[in-house]
mmCIF file of N, CA, C and O in Angstrom:
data_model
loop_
_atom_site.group_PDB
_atom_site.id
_atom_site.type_symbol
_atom_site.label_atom_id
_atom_site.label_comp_id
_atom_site.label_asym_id
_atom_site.label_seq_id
_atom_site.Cartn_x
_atom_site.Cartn_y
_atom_site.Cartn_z
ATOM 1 N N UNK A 1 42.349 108.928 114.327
ATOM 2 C CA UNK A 1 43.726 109.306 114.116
ATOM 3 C C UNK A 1 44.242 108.817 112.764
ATOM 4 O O UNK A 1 45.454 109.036 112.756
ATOM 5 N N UNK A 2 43.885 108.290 111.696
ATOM 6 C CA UNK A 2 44.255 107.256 110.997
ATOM 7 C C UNK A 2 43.832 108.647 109.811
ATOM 8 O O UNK A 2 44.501 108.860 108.800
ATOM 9 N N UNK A 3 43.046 109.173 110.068
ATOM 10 C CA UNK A 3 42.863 110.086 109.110
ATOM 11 C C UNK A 3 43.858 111.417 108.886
ATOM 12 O O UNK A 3 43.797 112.065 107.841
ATOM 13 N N UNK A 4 44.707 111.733 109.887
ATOM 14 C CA UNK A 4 45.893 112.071 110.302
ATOM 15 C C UNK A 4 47.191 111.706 109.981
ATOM 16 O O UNK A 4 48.156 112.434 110.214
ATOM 17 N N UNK A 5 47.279 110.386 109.349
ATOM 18 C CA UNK A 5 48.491 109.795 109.439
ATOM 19 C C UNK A 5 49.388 109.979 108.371
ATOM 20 O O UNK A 5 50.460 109.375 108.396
ATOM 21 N N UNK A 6 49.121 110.683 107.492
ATOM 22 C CA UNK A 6 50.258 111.579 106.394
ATOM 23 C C UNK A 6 51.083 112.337 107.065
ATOM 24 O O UNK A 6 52.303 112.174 107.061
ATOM 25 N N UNK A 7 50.411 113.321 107.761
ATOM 26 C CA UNK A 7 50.967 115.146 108.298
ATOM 27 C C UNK A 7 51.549 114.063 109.529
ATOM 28 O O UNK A 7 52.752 114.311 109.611
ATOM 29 N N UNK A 8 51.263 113.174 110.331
ATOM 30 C CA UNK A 8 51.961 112.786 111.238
ATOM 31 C C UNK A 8 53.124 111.989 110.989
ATOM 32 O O UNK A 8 54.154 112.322 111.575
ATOM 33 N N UNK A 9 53.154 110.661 109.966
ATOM 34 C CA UNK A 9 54.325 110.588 109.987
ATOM 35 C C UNK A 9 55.452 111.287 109.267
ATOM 36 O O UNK A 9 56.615 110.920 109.435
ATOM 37 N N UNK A 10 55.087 112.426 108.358
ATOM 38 C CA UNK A 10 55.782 113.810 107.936
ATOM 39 C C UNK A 10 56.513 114.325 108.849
ATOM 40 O O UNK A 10 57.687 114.639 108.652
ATOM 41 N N UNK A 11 55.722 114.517 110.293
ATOM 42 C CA UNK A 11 56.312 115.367 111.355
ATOM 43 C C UNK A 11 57.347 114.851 111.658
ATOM 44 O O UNK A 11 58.433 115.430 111.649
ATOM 45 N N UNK A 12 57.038 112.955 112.166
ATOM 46 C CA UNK A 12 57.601 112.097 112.693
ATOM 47 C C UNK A 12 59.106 111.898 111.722
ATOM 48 O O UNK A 12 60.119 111.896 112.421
ATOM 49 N N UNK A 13 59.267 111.783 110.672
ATOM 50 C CA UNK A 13 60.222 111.688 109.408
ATOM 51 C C UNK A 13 61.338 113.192 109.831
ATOM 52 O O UNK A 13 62.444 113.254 110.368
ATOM 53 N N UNK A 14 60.706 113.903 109.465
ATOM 54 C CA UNK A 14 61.145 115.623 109.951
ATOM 55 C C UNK A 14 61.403 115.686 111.111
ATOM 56 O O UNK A 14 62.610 115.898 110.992
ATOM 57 N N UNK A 15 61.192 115.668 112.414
ATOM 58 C CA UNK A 15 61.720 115.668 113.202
ATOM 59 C C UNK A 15 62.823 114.288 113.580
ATOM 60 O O UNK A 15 63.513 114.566 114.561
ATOM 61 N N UNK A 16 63.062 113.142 113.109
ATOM 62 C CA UNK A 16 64.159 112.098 112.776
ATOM 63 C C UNK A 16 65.651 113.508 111.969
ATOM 64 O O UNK A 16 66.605 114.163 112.390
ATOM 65 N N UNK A 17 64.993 113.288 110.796
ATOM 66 C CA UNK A 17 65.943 113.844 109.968
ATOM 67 C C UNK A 17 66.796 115.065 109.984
ATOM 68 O O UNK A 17 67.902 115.009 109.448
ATOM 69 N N UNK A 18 66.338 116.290 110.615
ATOM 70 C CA UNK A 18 66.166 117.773 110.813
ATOM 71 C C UNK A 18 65.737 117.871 112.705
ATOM 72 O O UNK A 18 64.858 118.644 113.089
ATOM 73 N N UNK A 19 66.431 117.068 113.579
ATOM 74 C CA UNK A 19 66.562 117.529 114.683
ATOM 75 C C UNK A 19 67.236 118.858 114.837
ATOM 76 O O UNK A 19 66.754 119.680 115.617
ATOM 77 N N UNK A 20 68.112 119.075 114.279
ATOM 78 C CA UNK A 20 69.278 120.552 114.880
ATOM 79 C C UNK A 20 68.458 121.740 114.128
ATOM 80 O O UNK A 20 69.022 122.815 114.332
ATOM 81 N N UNK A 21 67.341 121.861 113.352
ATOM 82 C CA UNK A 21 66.871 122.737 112.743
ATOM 83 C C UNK A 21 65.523 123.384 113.971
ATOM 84 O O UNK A 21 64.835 122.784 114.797
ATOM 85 N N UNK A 22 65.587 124.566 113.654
ATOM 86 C CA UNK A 22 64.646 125.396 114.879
ATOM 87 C C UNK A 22 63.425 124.937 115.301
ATOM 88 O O UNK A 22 62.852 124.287 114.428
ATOM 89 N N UNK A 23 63.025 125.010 115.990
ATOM 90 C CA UNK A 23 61.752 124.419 116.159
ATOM 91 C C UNK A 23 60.709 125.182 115.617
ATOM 92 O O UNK A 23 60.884 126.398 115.694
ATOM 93 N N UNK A 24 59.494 124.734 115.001
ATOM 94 C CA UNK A 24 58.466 125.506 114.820
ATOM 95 C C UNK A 24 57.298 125.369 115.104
ATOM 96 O O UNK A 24 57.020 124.184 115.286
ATOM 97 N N UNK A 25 55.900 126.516 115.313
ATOM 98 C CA UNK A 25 54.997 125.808 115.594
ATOM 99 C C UNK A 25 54.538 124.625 114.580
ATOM 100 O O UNK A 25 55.274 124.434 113.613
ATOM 101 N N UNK A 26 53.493 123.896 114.708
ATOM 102 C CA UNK A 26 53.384 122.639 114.624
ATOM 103 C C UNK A 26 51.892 122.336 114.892
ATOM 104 O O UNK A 26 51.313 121.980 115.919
ATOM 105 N N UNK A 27 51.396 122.627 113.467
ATOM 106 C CA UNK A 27 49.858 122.133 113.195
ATOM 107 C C UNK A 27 49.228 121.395 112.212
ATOM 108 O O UNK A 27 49.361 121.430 110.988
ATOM 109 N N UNK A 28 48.265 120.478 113.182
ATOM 110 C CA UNK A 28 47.729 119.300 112.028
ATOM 111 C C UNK A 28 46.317 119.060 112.816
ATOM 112 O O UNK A 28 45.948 118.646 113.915
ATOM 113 N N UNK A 29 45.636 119.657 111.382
ATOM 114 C CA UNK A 29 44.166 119.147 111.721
ATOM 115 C C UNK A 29 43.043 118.608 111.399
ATOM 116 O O UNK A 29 42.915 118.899 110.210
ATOM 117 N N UNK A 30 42.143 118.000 111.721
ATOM 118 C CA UNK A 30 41.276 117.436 111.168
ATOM 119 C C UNK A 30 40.169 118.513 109.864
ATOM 120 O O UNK A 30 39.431 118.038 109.001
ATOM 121 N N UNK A 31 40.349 119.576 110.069
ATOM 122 C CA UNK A 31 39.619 120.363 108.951
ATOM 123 C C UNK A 31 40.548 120.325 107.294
ATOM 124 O O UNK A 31 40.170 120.791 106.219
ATOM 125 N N UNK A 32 41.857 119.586 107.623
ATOM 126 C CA UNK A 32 43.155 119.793 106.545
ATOM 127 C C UNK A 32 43.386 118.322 107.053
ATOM 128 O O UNK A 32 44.027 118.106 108.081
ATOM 129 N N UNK A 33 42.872 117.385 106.338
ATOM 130 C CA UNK A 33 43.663 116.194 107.493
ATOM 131 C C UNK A 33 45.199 115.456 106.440
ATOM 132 O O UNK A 33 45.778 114.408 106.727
ATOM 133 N N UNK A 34 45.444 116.112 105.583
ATOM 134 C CA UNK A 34 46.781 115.921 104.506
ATOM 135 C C UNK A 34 47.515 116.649 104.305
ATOM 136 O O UNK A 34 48.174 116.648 103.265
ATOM 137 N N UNK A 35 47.674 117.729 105.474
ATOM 138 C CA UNK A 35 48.124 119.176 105.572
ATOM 139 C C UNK A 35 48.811 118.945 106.917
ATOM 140 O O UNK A 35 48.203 118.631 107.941
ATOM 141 N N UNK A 36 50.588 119.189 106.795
ATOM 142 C CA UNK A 36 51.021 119.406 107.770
ATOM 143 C C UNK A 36 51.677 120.936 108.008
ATOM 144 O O UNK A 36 52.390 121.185 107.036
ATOM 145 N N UNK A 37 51.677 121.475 108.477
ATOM 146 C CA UNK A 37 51.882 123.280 108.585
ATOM 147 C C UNK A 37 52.899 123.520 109.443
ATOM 148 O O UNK A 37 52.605 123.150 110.580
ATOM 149 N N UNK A 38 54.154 124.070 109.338
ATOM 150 C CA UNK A 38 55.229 124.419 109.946
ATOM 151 C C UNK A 38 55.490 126.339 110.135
ATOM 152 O O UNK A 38 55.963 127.288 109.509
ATOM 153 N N UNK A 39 55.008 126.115 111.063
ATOM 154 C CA UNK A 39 55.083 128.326 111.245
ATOM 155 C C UNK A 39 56.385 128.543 112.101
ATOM 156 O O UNK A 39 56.947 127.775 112.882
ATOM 157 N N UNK A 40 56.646 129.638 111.768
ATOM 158 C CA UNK A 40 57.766 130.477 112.224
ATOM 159 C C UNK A 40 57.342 131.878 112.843
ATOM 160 O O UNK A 40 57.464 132.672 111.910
ATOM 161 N N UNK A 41 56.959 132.478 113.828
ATOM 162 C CA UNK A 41 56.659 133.983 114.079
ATOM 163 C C UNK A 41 57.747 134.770 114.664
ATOM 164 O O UNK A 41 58.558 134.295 115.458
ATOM 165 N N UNK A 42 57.750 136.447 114.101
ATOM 166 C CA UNK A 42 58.871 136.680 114.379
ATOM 167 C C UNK A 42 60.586 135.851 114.043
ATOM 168 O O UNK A 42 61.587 136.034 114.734
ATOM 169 N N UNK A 43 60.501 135.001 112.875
ATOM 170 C CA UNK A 43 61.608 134.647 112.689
ATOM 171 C C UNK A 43 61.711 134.286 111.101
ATOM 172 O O UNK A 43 61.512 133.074 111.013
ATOM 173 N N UNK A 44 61.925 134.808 109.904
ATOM 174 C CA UNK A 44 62.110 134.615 108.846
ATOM 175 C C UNK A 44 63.246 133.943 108.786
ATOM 176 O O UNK A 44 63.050 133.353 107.723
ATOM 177 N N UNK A 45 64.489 133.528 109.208
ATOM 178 C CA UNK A 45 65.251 132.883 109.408
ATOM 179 C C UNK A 45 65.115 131.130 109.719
ATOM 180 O O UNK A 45 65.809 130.226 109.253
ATOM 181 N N UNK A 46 63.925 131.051 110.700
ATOM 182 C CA UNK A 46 63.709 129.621 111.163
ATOM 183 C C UNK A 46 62.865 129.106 109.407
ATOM 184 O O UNK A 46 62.950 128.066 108.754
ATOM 185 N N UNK A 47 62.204 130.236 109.197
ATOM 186 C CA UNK A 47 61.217 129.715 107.878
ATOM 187 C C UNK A 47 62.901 129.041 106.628
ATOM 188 O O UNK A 47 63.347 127.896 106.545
ATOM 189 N N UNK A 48 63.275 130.045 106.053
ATOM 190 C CA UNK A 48 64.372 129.919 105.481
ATOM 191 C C UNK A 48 65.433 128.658 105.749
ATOM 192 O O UNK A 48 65.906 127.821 104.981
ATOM 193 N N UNK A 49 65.591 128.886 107.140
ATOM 194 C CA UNK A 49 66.374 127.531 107.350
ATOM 195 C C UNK A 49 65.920 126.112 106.933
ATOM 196 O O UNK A 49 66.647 125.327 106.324
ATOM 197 N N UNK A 50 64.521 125.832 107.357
ATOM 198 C CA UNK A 50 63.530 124.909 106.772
ATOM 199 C C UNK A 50 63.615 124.783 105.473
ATOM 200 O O UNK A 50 63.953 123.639 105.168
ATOM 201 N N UNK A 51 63.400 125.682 104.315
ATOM 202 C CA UNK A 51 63.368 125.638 103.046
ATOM 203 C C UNK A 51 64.309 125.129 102.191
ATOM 204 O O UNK A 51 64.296 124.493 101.137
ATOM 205 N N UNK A 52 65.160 125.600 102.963
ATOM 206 C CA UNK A 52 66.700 125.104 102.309
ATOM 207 C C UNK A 52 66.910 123.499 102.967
ATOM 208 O O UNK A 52 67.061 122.576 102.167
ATOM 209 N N UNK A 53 66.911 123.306 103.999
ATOM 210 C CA UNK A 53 66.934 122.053 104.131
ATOM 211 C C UNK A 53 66.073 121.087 103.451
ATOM 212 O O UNK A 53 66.586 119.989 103.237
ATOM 213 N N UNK A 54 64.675 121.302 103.007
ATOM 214 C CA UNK A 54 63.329 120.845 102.406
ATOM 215 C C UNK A 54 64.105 120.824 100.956
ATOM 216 O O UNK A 54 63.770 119.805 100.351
ATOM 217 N N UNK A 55 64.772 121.398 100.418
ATOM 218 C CA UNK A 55 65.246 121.781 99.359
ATOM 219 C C UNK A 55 64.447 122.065 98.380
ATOM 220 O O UNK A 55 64.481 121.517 97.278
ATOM 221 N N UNK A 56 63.494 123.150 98.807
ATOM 222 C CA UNK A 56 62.002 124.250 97.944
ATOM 223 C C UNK A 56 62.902 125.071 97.084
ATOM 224 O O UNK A 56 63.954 125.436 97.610
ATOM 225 N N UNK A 57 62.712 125.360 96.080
ATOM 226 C CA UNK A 57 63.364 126.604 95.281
ATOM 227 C C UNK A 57 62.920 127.815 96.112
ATOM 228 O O UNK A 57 61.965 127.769 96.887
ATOM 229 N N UNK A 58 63.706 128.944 95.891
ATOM 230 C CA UNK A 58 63.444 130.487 96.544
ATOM 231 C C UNK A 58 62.135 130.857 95.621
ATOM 232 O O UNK A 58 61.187 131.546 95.998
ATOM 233 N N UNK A 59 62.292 130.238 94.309
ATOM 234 C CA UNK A 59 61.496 131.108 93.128
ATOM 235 C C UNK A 59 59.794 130.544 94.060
ATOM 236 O O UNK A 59 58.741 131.109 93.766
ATOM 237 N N UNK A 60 59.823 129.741 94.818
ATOM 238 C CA UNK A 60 58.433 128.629 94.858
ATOM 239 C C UNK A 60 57.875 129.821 96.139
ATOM 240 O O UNK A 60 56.692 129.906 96.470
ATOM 241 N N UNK A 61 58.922 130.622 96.702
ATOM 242 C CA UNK A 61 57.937 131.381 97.849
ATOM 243 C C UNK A 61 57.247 132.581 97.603
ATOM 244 O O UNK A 61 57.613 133.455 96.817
ATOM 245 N N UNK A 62 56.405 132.592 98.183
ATOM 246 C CA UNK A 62 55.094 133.752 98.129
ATOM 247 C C UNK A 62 55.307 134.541 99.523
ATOM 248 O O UNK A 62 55.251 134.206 100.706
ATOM 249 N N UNK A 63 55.675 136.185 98.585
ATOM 250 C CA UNK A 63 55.760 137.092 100.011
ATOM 251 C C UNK A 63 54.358 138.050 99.633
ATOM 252 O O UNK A 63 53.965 138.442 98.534
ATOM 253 N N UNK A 64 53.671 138.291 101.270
ATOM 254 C CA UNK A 64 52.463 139.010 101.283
ATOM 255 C C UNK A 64 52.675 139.951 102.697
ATOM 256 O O UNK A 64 52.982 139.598 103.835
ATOM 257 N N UNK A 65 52.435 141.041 102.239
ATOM 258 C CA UNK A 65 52.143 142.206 103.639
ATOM 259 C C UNK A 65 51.330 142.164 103.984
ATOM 260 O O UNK A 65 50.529 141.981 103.067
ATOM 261 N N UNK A 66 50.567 142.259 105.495
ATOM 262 C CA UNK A 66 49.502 142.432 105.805
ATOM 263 C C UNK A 66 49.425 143.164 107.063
ATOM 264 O O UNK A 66 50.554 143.551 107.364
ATOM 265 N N UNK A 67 48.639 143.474 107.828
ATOM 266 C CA UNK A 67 47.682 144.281 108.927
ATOM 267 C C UNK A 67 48.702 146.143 108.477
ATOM 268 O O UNK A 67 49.528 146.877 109.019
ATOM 269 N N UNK A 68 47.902 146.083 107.189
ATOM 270 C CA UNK A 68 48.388 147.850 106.534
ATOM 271 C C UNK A 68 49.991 147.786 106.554
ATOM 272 O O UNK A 68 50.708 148.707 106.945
ATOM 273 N N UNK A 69 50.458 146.491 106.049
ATOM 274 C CA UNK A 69 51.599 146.678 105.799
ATOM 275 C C UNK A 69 53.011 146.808 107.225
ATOM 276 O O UNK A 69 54.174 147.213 107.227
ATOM 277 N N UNK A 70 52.489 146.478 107.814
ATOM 278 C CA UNK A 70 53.103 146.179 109.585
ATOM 279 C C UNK A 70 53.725 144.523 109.647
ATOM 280 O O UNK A 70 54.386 144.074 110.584
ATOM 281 N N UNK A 71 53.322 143.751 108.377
ATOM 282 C CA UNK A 71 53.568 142.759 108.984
ATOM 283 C C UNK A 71 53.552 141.469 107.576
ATOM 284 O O UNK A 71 52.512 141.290 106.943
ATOM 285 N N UNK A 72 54.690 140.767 107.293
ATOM 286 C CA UNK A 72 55.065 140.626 106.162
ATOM 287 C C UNK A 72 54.937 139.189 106.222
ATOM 288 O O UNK A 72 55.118 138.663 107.319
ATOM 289 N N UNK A 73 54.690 138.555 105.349
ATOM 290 C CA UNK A 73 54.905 136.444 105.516
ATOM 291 C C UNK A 73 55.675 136.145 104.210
ATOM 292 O O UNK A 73 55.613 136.836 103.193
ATOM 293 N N UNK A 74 56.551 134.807 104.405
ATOM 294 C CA UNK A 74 56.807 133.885 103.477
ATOM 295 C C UNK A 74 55.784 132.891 103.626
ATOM 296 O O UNK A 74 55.201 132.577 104.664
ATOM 297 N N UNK A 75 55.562 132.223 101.935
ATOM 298 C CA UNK A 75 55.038 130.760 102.350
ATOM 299 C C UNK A 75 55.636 130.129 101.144
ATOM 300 O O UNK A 75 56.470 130.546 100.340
ATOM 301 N N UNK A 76 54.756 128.624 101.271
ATOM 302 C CA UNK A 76 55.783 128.005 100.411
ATOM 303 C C UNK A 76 55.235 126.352 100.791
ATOM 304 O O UNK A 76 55.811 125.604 101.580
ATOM 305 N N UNK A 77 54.077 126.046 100.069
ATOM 306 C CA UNK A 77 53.916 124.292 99.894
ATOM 307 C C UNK A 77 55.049 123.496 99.101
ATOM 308 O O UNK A 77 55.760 123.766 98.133
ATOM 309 N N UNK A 78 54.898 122.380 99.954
ATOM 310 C CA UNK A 78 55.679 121.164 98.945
ATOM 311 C C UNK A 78 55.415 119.821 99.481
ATOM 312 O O UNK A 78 54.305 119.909 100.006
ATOM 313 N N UNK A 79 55.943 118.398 99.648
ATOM 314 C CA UNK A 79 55.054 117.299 100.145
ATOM 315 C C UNK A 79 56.184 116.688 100.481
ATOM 316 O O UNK A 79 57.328 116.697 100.027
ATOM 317 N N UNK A 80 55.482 115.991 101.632
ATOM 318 C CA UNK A 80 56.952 115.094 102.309
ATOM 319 C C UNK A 80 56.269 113.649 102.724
ATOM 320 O O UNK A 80 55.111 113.678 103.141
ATOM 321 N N UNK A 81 56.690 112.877 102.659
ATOM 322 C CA UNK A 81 56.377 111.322 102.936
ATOM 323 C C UNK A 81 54.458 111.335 102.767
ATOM 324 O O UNK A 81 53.607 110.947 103.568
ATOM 325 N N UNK A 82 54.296 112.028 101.216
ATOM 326 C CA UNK A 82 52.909 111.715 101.099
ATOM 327 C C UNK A 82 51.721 112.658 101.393
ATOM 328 O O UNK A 82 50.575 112.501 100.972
ATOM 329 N N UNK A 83 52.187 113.705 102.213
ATOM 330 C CA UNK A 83 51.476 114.867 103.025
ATOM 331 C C UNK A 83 51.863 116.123 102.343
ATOM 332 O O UNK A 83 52.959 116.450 101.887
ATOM 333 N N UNK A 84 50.986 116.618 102.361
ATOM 334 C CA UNK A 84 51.021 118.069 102.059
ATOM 335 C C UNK A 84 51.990 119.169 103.446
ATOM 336 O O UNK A 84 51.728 119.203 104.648
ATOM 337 N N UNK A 85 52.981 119.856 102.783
ATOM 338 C CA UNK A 85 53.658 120.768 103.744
ATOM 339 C C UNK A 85 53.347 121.551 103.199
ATOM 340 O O UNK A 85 53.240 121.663 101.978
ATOM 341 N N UNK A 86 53.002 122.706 104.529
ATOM 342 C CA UNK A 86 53.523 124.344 103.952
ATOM 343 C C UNK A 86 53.931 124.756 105.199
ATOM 344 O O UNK A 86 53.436 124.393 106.266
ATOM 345 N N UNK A 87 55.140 125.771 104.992
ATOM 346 C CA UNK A 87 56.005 126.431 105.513
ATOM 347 C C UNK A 87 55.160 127.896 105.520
ATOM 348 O O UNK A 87 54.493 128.327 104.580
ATOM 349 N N UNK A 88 55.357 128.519 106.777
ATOM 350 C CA UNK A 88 54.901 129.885 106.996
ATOM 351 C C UNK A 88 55.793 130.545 107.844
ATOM 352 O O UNK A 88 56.059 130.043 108.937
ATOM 353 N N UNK A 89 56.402 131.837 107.412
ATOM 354 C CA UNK A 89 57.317 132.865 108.451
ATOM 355 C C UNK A 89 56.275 134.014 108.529
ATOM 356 O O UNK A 89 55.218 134.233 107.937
ATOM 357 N N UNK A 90 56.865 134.554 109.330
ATOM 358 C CA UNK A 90 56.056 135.844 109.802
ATOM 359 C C UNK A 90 57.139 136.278 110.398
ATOM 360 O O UNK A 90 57.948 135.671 111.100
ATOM 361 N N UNK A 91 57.073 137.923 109.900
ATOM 362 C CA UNK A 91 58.115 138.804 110.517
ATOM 363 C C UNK A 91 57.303 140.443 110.779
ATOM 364 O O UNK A 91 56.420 140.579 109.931
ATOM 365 N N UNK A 92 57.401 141.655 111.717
ATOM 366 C CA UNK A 92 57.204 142.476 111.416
ATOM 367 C C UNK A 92 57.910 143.066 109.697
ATOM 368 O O UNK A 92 58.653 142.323 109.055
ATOM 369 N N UNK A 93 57.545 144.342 109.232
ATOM 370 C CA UNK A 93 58.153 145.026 108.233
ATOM 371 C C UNK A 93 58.919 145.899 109.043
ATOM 372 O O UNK A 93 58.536 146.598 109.981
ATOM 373 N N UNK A 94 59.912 145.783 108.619
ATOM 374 C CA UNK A 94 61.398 147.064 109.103
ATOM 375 C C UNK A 94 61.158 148.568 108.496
ATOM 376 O O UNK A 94 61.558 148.719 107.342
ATOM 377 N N UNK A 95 60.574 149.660 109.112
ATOM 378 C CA UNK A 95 60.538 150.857 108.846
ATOM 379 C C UNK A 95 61.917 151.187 107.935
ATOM 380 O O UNK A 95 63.084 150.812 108.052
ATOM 381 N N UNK A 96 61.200 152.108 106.927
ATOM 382 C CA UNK A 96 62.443 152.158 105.914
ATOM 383 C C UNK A 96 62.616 153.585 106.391
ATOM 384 O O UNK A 96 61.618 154.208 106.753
ATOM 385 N N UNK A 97 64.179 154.313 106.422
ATOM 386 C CA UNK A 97 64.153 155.578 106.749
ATOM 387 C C UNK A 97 64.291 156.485 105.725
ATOM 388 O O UNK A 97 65.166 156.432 104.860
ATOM 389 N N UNK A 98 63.354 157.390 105.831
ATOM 390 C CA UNK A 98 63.356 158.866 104.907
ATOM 391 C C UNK A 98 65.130 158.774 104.507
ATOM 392 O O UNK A 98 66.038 158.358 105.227
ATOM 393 N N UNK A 99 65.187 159.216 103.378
ATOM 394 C CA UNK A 99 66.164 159.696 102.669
ATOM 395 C C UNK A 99 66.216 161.117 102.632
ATOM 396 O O UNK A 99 65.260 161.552 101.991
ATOM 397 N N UNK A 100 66.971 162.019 103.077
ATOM 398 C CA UNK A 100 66.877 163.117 102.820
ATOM 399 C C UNK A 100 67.265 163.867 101.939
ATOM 400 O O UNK A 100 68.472 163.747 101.729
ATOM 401 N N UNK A 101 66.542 164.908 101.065
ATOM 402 C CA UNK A 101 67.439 165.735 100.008
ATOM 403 C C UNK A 101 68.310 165.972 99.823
ATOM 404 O O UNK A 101 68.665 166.888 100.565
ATOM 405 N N UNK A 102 69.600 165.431 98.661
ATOM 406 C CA UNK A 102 70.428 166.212 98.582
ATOM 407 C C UNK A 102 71.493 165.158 99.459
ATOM 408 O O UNK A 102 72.700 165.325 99.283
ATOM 409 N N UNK A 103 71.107 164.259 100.242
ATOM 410 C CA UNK A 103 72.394 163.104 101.180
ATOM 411 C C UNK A 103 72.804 162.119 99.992
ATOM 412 O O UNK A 103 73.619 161.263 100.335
ATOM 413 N N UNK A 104 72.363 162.077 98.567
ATOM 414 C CA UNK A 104 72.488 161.083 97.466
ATOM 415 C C UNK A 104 74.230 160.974 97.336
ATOM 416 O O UNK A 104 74.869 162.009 97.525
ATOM 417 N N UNK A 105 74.862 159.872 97.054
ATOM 418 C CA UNK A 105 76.222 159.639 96.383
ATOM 419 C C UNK A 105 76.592 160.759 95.773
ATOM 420 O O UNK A 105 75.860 161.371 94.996
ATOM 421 N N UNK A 106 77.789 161.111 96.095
ATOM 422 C CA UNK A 106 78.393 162.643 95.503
ATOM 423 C C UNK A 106 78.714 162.461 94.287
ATOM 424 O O UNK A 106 79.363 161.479 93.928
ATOM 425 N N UNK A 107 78.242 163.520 93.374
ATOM 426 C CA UNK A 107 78.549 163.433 91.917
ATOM 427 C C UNK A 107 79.929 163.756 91.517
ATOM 428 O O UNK A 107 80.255 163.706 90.331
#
């Protein structure tokens, strides 16, 4: 466990400080043992809320689409009591609707 003990007392610090903030999943492992990982699914909002509290710049996040564009992430490393964080959201992509000919702002 001792090899753990960055990402844990990170968690431990973060959850003290940032009780009223959403919960997220919550992974730390021995293949990353200086890596604490905070996910959000289905909620770009819980990710965001985190960030801003973390106080990450907007400019520091990385957006990527994936499974053909169905399905969109924020991320976003930064370090807290010594440990490596990264923040992950996951949201579907919102179907954009056809525009139709000719419905444009009236000239």
């Amino acid at each position: 466990m001792a090899d753990l003990s960055a990402p844990l007392v990170a968690l431990r610090l973060l959850a003290a400080d940032f009780p009223h903030l959403p919960a997220p999943c919550v992974e730390i492992s021995t293949i990353y043992p200086e890596l604490l990982s905070l996910s959000f699914h289905d909620n770009l909002t819980g990710f965001e809320t985190w960030r801003e509290a973390l106080n990450v710049a907007a400019e520091s996040v990385v957006h990527r689409v994936h499974a053909g564009g169905q399905t969109q992430s924020l991320s976003v490393r930064t370090s807290v009591a010594g440990a490596a964080l990264e923040l992950i959201g996951y949201a579907k992509v919102r179907a954009v609707e056809p525009v139709l000919a000719g419905s444009g702002a009236p000239s």
